Tab-separated table of C-alpha atoms and ligand atoms in Angstrom:
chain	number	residue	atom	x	y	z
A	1	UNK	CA	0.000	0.000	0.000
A	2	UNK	CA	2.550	2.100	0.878
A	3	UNK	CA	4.389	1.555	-2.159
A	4	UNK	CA	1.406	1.978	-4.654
A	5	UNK	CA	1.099	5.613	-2.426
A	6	UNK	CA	4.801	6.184	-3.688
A	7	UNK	CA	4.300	5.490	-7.335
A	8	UNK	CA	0.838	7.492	-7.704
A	9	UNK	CA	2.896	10.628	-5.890
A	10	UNK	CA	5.459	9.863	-8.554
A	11	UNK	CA	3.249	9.494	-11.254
A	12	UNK	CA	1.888	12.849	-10.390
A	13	UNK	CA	4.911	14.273	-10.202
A	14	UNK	CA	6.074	13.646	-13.353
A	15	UNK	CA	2.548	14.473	-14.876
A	16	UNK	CA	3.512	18.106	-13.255
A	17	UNK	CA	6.803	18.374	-14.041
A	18	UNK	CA	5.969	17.672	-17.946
A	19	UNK	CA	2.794	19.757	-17.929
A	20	UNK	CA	4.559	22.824	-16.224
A	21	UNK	CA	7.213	23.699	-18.267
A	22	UNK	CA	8.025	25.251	-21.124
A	23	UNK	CA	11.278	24.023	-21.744
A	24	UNK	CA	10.808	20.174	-22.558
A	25	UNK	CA	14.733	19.445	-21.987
A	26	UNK	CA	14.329	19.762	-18.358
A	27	UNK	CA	10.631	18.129	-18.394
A	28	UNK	CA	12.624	15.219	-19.293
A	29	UNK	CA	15.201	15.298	-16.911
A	30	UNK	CA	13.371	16.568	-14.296
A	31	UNK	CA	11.354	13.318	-14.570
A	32	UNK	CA	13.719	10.999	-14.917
A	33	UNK	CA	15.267	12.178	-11.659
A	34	UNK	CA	12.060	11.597	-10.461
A	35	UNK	CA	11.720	8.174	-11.414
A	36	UNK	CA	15.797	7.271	-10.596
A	37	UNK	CA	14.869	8.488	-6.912
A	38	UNK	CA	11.375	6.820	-6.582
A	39	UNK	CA	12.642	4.095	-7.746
A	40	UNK	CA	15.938	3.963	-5.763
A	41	UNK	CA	18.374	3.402	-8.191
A	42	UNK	CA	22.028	4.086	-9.377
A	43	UNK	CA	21.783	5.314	-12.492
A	44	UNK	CA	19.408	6.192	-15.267
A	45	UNK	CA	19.375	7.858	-18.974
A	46	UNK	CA	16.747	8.842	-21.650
A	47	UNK	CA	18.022	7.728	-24.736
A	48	UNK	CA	16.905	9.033	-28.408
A	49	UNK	CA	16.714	7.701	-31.876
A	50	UNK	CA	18.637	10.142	-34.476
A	51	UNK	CA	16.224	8.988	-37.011
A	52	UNK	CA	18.760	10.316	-39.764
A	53	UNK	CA	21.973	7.526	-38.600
A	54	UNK	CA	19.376	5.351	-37.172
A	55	UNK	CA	21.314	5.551	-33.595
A	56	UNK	CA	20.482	6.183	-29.938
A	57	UNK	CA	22.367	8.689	-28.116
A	58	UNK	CA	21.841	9.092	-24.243
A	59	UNK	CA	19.646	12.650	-24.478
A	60	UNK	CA	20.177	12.646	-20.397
A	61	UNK	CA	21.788	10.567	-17.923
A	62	UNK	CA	21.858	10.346	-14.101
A	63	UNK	CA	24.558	8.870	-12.081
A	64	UNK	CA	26.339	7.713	-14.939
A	65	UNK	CA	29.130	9.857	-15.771
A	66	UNK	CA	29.598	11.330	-19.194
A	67	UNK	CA	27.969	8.807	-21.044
A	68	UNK	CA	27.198	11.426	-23.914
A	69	UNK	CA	29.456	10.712	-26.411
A	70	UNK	CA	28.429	6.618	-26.497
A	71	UNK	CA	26.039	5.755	-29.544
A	72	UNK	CA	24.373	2.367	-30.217
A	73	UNK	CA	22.679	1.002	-33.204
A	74	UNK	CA	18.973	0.921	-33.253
A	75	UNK	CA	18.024	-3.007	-33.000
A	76	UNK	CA	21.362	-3.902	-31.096
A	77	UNK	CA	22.151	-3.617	-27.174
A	78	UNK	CA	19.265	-3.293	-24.557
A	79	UNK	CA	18.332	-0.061	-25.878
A	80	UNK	CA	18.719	-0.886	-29.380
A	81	UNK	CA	16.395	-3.814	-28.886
A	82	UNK	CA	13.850	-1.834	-26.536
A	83	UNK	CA	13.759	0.863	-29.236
A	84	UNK	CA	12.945	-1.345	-32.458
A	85	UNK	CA	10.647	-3.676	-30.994
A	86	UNK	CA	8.508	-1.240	-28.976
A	87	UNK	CA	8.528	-3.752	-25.951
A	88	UNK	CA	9.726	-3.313	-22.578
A	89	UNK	CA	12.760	-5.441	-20.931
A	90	UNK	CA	13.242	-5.947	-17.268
A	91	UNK	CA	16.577	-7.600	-17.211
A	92	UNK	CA	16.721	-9.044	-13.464
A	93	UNK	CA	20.205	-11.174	-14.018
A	94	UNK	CA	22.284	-9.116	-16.928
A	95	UNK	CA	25.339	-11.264	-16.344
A	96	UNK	CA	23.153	-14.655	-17.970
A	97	UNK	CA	21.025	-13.050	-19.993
A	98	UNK	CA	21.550	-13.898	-24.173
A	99	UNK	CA	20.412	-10.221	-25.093
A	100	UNK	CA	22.839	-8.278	-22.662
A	101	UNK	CA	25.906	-7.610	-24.705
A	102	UNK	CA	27.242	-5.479	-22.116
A	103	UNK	CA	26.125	-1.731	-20.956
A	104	UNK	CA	27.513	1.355	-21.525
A	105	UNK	CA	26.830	2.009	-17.835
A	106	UNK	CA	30.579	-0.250	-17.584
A	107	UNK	CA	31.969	2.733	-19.155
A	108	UNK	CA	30.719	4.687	-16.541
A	109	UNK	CA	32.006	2.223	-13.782
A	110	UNK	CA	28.719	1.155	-12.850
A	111	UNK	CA	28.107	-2.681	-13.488
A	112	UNK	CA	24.666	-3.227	-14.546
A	113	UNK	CA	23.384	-5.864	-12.025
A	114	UNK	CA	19.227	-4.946	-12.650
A	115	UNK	CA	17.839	-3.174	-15.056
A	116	UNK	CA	14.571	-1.475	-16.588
A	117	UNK	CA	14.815	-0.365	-20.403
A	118	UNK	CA	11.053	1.202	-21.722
A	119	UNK	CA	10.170	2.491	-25.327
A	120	UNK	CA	9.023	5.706	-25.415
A	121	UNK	CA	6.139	5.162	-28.069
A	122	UNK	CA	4.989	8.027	-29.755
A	123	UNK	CA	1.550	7.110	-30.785
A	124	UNK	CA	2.899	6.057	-34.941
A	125	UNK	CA	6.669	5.254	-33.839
A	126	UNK	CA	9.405	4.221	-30.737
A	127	UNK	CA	11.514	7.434	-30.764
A	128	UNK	CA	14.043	6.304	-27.751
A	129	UNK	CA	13.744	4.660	-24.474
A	130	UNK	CA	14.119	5.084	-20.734
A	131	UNK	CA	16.565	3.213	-19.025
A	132	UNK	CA	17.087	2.961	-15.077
A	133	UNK	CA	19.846	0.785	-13.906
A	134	UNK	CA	20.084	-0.888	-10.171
A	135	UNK	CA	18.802	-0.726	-7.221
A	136	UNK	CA	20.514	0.600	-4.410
A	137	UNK	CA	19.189	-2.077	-1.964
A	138	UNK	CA	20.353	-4.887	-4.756
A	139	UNK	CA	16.631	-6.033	-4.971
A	140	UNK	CA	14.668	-6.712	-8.369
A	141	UNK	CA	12.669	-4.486	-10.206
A	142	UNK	CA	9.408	-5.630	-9.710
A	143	UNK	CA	6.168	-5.528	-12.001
A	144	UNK	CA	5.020	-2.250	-10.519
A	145	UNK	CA	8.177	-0.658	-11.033
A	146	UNK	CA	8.157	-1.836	-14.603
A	147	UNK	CA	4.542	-0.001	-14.872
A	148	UNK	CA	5.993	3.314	-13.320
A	149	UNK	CA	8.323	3.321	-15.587
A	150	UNK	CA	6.044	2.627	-18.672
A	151	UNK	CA	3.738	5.475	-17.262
A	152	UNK	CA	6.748	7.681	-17.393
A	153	UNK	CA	7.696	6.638	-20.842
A	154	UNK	CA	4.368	7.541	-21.748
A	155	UNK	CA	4.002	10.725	-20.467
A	156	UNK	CA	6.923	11.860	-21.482
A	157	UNK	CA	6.593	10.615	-25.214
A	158	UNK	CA	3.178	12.444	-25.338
A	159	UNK	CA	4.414	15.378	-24.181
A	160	UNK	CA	7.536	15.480	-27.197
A	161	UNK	CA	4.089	15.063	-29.737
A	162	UNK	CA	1.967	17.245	-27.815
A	163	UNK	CA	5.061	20.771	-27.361
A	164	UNK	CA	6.144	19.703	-31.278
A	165	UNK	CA	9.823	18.539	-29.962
A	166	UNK	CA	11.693	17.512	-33.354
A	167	UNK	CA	15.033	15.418	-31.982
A	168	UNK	CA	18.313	17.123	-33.664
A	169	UNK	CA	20.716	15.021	-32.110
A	170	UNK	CA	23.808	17.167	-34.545
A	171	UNK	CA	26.502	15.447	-36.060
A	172	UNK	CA	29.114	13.646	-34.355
A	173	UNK	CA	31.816	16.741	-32.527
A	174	UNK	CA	35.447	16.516	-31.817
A	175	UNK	CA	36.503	16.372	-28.396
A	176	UNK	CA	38.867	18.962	-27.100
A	177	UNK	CA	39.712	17.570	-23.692
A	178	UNK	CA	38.850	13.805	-22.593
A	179	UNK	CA	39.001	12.648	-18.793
A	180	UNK	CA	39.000	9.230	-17.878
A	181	UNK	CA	38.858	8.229	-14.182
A	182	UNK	CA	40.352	11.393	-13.161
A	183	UNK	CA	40.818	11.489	-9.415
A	184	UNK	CA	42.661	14.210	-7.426
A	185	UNK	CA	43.787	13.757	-3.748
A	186	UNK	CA	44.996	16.619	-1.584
A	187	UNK	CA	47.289	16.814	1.466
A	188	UNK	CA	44.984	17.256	4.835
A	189	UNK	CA	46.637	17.872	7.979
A	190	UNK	CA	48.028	14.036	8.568
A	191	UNK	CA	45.474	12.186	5.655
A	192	UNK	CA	44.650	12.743	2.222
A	193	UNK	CA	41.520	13.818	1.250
A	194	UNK	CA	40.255	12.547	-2.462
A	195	UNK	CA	38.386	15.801	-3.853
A	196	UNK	CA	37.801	14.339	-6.972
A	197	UNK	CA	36.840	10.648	-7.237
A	198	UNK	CA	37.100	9.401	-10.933
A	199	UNK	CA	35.562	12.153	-13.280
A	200	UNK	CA	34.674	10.700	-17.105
A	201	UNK	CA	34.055	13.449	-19.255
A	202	UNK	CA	34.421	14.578	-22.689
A	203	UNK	CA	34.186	18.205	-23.756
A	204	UNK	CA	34.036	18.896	-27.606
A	205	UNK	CA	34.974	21.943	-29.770
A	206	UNK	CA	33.205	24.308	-30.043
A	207	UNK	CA	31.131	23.665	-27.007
A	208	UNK	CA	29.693	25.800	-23.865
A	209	UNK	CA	29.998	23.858	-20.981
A	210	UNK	CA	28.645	24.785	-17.597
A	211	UNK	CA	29.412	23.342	-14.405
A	212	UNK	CA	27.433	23.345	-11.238
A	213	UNK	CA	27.747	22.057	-7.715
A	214	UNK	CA	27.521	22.920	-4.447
A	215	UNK	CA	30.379	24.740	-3.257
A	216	UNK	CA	33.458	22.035	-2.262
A	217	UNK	CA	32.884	19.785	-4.759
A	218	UNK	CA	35.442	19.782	-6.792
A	219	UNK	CA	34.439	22.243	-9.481
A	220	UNK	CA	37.341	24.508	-9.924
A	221	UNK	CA	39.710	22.234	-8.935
A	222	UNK	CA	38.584	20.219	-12.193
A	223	UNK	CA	38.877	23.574	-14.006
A	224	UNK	CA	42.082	23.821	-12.916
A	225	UNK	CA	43.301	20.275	-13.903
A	226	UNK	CA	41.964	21.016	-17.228
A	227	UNK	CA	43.708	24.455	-17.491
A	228	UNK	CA	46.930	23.129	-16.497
A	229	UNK	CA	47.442	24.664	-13.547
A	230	UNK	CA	46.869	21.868	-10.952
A	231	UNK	CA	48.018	18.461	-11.915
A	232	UNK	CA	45.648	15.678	-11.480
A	233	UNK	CA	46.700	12.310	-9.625
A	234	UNK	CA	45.299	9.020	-11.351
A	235	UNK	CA	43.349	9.286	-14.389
A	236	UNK	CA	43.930	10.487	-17.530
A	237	UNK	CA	43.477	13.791	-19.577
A	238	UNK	CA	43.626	14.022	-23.096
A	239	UNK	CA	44.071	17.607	-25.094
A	240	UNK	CA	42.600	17.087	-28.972
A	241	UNK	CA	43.811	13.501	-28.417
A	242	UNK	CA	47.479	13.743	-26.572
A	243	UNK	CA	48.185	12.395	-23.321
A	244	UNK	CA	48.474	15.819	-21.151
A	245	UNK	CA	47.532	13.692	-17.857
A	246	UNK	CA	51.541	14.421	-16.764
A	247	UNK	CA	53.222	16.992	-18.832
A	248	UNK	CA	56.782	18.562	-18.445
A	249	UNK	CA	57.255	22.014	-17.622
A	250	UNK	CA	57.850	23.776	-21.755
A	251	UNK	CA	54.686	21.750	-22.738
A	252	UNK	CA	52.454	23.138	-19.999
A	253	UNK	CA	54.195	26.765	-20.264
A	254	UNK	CA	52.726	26.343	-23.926
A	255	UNK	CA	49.775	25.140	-23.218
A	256	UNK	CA	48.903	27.903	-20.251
A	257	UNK	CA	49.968	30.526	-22.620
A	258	UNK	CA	48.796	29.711	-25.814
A	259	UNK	CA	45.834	27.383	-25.590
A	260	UNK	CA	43.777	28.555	-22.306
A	261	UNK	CA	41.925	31.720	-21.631
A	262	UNK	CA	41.473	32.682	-17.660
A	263	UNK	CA	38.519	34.070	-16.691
A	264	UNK	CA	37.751	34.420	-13.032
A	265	UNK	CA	35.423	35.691	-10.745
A	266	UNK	CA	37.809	38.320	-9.421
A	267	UNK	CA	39.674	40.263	-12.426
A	268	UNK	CA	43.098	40.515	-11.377
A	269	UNK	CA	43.838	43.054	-13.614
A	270	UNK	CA	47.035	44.854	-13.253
A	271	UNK	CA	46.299	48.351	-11.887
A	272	UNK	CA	48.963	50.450	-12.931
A	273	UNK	CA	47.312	49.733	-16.525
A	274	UNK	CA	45.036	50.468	-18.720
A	275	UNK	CA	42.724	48.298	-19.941
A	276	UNK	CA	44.371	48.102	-23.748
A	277	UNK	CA	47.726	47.828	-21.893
A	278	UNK	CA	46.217	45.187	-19.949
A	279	UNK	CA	45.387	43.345	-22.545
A	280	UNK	CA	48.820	44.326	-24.836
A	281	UNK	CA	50.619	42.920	-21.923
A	282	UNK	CA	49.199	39.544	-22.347
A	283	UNK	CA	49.012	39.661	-26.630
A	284	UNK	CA	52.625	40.287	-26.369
A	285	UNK	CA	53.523	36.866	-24.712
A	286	UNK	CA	51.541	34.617	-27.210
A	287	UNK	CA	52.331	33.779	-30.647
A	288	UNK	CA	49.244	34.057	-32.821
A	289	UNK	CA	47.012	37.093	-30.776
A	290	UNK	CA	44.372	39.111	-32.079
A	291	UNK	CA	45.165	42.595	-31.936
A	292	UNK	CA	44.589	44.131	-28.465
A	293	UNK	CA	42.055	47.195	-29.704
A	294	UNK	CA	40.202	44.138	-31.862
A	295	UNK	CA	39.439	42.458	-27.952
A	296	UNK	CA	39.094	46.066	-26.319
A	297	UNK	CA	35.884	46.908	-29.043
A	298	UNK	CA	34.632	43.002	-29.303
A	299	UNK	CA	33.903	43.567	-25.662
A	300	UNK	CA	32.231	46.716	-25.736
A	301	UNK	CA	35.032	49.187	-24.012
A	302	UNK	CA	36.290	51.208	-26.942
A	303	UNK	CA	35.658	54.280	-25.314
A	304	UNK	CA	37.379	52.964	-21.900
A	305	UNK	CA	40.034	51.428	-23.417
A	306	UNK	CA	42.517	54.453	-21.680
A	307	UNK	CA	40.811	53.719	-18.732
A	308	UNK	CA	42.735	52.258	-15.391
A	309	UNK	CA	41.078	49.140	-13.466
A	310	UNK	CA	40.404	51.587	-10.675
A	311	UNK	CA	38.574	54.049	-13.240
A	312	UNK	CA	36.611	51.004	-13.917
A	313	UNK	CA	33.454	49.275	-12.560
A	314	UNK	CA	33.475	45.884	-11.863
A	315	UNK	CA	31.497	44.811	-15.320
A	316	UNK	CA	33.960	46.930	-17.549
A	317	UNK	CA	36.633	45.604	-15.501
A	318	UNK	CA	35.751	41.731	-16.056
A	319	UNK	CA	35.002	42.774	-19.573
A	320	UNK	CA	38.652	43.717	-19.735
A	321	UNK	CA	39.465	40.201	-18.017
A	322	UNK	CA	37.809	38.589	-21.277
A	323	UNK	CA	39.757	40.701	-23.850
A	324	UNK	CA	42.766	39.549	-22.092
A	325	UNK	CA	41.635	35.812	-22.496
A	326	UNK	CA	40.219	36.279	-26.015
A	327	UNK	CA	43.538	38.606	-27.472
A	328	UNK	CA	45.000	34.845	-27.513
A	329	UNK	CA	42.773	33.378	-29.400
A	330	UNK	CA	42.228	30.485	-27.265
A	331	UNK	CA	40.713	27.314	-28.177
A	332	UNK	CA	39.555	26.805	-24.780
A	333	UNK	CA	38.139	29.382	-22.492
A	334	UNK	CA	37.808	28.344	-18.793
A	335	UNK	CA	35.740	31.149	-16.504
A	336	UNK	CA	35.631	30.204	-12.553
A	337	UNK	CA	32.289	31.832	-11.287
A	338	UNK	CA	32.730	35.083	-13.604
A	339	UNK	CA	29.703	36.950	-12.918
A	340	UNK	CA	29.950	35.880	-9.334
A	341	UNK	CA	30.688	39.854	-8.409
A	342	UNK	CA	28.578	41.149	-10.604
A	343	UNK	CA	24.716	42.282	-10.387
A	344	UNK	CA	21.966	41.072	-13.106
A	345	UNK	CA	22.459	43.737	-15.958
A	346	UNK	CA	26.030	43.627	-15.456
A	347	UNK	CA	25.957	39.762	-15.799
A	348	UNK	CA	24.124	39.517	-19.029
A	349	UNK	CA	26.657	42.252	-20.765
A	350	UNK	CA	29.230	39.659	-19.894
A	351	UNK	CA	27.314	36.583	-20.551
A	352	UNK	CA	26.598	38.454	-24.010
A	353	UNK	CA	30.268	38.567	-24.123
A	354	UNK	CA	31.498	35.081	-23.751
A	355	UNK	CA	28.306	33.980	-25.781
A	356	UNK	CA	29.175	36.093	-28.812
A	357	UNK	CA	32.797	34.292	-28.526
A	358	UNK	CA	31.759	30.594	-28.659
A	359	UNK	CA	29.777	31.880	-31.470
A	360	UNK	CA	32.257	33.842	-33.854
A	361	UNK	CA	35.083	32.389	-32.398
A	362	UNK	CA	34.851	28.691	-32.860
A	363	UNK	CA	36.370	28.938	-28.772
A	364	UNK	CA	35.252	26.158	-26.648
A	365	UNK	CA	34.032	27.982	-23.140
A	366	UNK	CA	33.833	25.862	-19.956
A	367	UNK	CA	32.165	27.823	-17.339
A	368	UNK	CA	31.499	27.237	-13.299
A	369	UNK	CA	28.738	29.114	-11.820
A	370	UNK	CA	26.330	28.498	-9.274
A	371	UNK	CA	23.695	30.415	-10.988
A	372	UNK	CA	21.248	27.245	-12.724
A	373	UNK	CA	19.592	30.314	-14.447
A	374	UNK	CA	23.051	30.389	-16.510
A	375	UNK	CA	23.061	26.631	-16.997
A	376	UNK	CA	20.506	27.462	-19.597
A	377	UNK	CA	22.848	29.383	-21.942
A	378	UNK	CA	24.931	25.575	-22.006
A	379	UNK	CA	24.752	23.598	-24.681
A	380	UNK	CA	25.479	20.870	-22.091
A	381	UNK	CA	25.491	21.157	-18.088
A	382	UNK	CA	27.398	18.686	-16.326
A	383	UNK	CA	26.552	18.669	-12.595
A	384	UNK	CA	29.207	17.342	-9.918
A	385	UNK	CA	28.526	16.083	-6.234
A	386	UNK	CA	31.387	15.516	-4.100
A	387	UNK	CA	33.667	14.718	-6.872
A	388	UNK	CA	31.658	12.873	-9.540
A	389	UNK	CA	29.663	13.665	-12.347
A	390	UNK	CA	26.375	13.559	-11.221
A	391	UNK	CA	24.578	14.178	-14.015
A	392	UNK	CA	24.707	15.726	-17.466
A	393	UNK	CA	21.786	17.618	-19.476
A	394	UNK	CA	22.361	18.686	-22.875
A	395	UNK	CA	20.074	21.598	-24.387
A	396	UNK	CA	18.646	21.160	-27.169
A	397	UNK	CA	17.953	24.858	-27.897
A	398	UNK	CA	20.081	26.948	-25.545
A	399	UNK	CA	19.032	30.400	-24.540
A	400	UNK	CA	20.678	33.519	-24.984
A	401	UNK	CA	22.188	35.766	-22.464
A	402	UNK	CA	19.469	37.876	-23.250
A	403	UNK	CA	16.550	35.702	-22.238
A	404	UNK	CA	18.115	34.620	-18.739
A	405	UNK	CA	16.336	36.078	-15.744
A	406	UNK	CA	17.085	35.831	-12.013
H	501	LIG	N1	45.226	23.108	-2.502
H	501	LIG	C1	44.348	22.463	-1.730
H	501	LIG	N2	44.737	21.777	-0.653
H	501	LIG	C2	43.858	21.110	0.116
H	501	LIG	N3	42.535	21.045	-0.129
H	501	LIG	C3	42.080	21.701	-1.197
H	501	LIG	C4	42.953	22.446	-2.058
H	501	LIG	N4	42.206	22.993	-3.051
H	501	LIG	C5	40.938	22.618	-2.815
H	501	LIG	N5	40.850	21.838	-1.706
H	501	LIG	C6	39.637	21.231	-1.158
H	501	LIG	O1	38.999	20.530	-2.196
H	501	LIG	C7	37.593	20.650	-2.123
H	501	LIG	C8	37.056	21.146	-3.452
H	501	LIG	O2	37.508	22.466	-3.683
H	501	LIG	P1	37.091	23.308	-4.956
H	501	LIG	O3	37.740	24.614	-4.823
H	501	LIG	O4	37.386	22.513	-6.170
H	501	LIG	O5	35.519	23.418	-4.749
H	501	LIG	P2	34.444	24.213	-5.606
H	501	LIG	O6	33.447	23.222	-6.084
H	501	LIG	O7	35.128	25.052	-6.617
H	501	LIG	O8	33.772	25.111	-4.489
H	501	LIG	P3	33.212	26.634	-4.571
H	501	LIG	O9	31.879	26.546	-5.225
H	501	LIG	O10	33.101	27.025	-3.150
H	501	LIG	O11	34.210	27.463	-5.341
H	501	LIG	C9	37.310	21.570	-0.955
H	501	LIG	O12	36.949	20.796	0.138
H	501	LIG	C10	38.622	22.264	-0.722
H	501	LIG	O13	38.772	22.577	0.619
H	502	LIG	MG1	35.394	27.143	-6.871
């Protein structure tokens, strides 16, 4: 009794959570969180048939690490076979069963001891499926939970028909920076504390990343793994496919001053200059910079470019911090918390900024904040808790600085 009282509550919830949006991308993952949790699980993901390559990619996934960039054949795998026959599959013993070739929830570390994979029928046609992956107390899924599940699926398919949702998965992107099982461990008075705890995460070109967290978990010290400034301590990192997990001192000298563009929340800008000199001093130490009035006027402080920091408020001054990043021509930007200091109309002129960049600049922008109004500017937002990927949304149609509101 108790448990059919838990899975009408969930039911409803999900019913509100798709009825009361107007942004289906986090309908979707709003309910699946819903259903991961009600449903106790480890892990969960919507997947999506690209109806153009005839593949599923994981749309959203909880618990599962960056499971993004994996693709699987329509017809083959759980979801493969889920999503071309239109039938449901509880799989209560993986390890013996004939149609489990394997999960891409191993890639994610997580071996698939349960699991519930569910069509999501769209009246005519199975566009994807959901997929939840063990319990937490090692039960079964039972034939209730299987029904949840399919209510869920059902919901949630009528509500892509019902908003008009047309699935534009994009072609396949390059990856810029690959982790693999990156942990890092610091130094606490006598023991070591792990602040990261195996981080799998691809981040492509081209690509506006957001990461949120509470505070402590680990989210600039990732940033500062990937920006070569911190080194991490098992794991791996790739940079456009080269090992960079332990590099020597020329190589990450390069890399710092070539490849990455700082932005933080404070500006550290030097104050004796202005802000053209600010950003001269930097063009001067790279190779292949823009010119220095070319970042000056791209963000807006033409008139203030003979202007010193202290001349400066703090929106012109972090606008100066990004034409020192950009006068590099960076392929990857990495901004700690930028608009942290900074009040609402402030924050969109710099948002407008960095957004204008990953658009005319090809730069790749990965971007902590703990603003989830922000999130929505992302084309994907990866969410840590206490040093592991807890989740990761893509949107489908992100917003513009413009349109944010908080
Ligand atoms: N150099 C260091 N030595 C020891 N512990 C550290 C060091 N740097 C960070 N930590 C610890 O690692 C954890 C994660 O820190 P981090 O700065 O990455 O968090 P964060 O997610 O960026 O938090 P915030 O949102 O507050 O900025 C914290 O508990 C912090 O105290
Ligand atoms: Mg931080």
């Amino acid at each position: 009794m108790a448990e059919e009282k838990r899975f009408t509550k969930a039911t409803w919830m999900i019913m509100e959570a798709l009825l009361d949006v107007d942004n289906l991308e986090d309908a979707l993952s709003g309910s699946l969180e819903i259903i991961v949790k009600t449903l106790n699980s480890e892990a969960g993901a919507i997947w999506l048939l690209d109806p153009a390559t005839d593949k599923l990619t994981p749309m959203f996934n909880i618990g599962a690490g960056d499971i993004a960039n994996i693709t699987v054949d329509n017809g083959s795998g759980i979801e493969g076979l889920v999503t071309k026959s239109g039938e449901s599959i509880v799989l209560n013993d993986p390890a013996s069963d004939s149609r489990y070739e394997g999960s891409v929830f191993e890639e994610a570390g997580i071996i698939a001891k349960s699991m519930l994979c569910v069509p999501l029928n769209n009246l005519h046609n199975v566009i994807g499926c959901v997929q939840i992956v063990n319990k937490k107390d090692g039960t079964k899924y039972d034939d209730e939970e299987l029904t949840l599940c399919e209510h869920m699926a059902a919901l949630a398919a009528i509500t892509i028909e019902e908003k008009g949702l047309s699935i534009d998965l994009g072609e396949d992107k390059e990856v810029l920076a690959e982790l693999r099982n990156v942990t890092k461990d610091f130094q606490s008075g006598d023991g070591v504390v792990q602040v990261l705890k195996g981080i799998n995460l691809d981040i492509y070109k081209n690509e506006f990343v957001v990461i949120l967290g509470e505070s402590g978990c680990g989210k600039s010290t990732l940033m500062n793994i990937v920006g070569g400034m911190d080194f991490l301590t098992m794991g791996s990192l790739k940079i456009e496919g080269k090992d960079f997990s332990h590099p020597d001192d020329a190589t990450l000298t390069a890399y710092r001053r070539d490849y990455i563009g700082y932005i933080f929340q404070s500006y550290n800008l030097m104050p004796n200059l202005t802000a053209l000199e600010n950003v001269e001093f930097i063009a001067e130490l790279v190779s292949n910079p823009m010119s220095s009035e070319e970042a000056i006027e791209k963000v807006g402080l033409k008139d203030r470019a003979d202007n010193y920091p202290g001349q400066m408020s703090g929106g012109q001054q972090q606008r100066v911090s990004i034409a020192r990043a950009i006068v590099k021509r960076p392929k990857l930007i990495l901004a700690d918390e930028p608009t942290a200091a900074l009040d609402y109309a402030t924050s969109i002129e710099v948002l407008s900024v960095i957004e204008d960049i990953v658009k005319n600049y090809g730069t790749t922008v990965l971007m902590v904040t703990h603003n989830a109004e922000i999130a929505k500017m992302a084309n994907r937002v990866v969410k840590l808790r206490s040093g592991k990927v807890a989740s990761i949304k893509r949107n489908l149609y992100p917003a513009r600085a413009t349109e944010l509101v908080w």
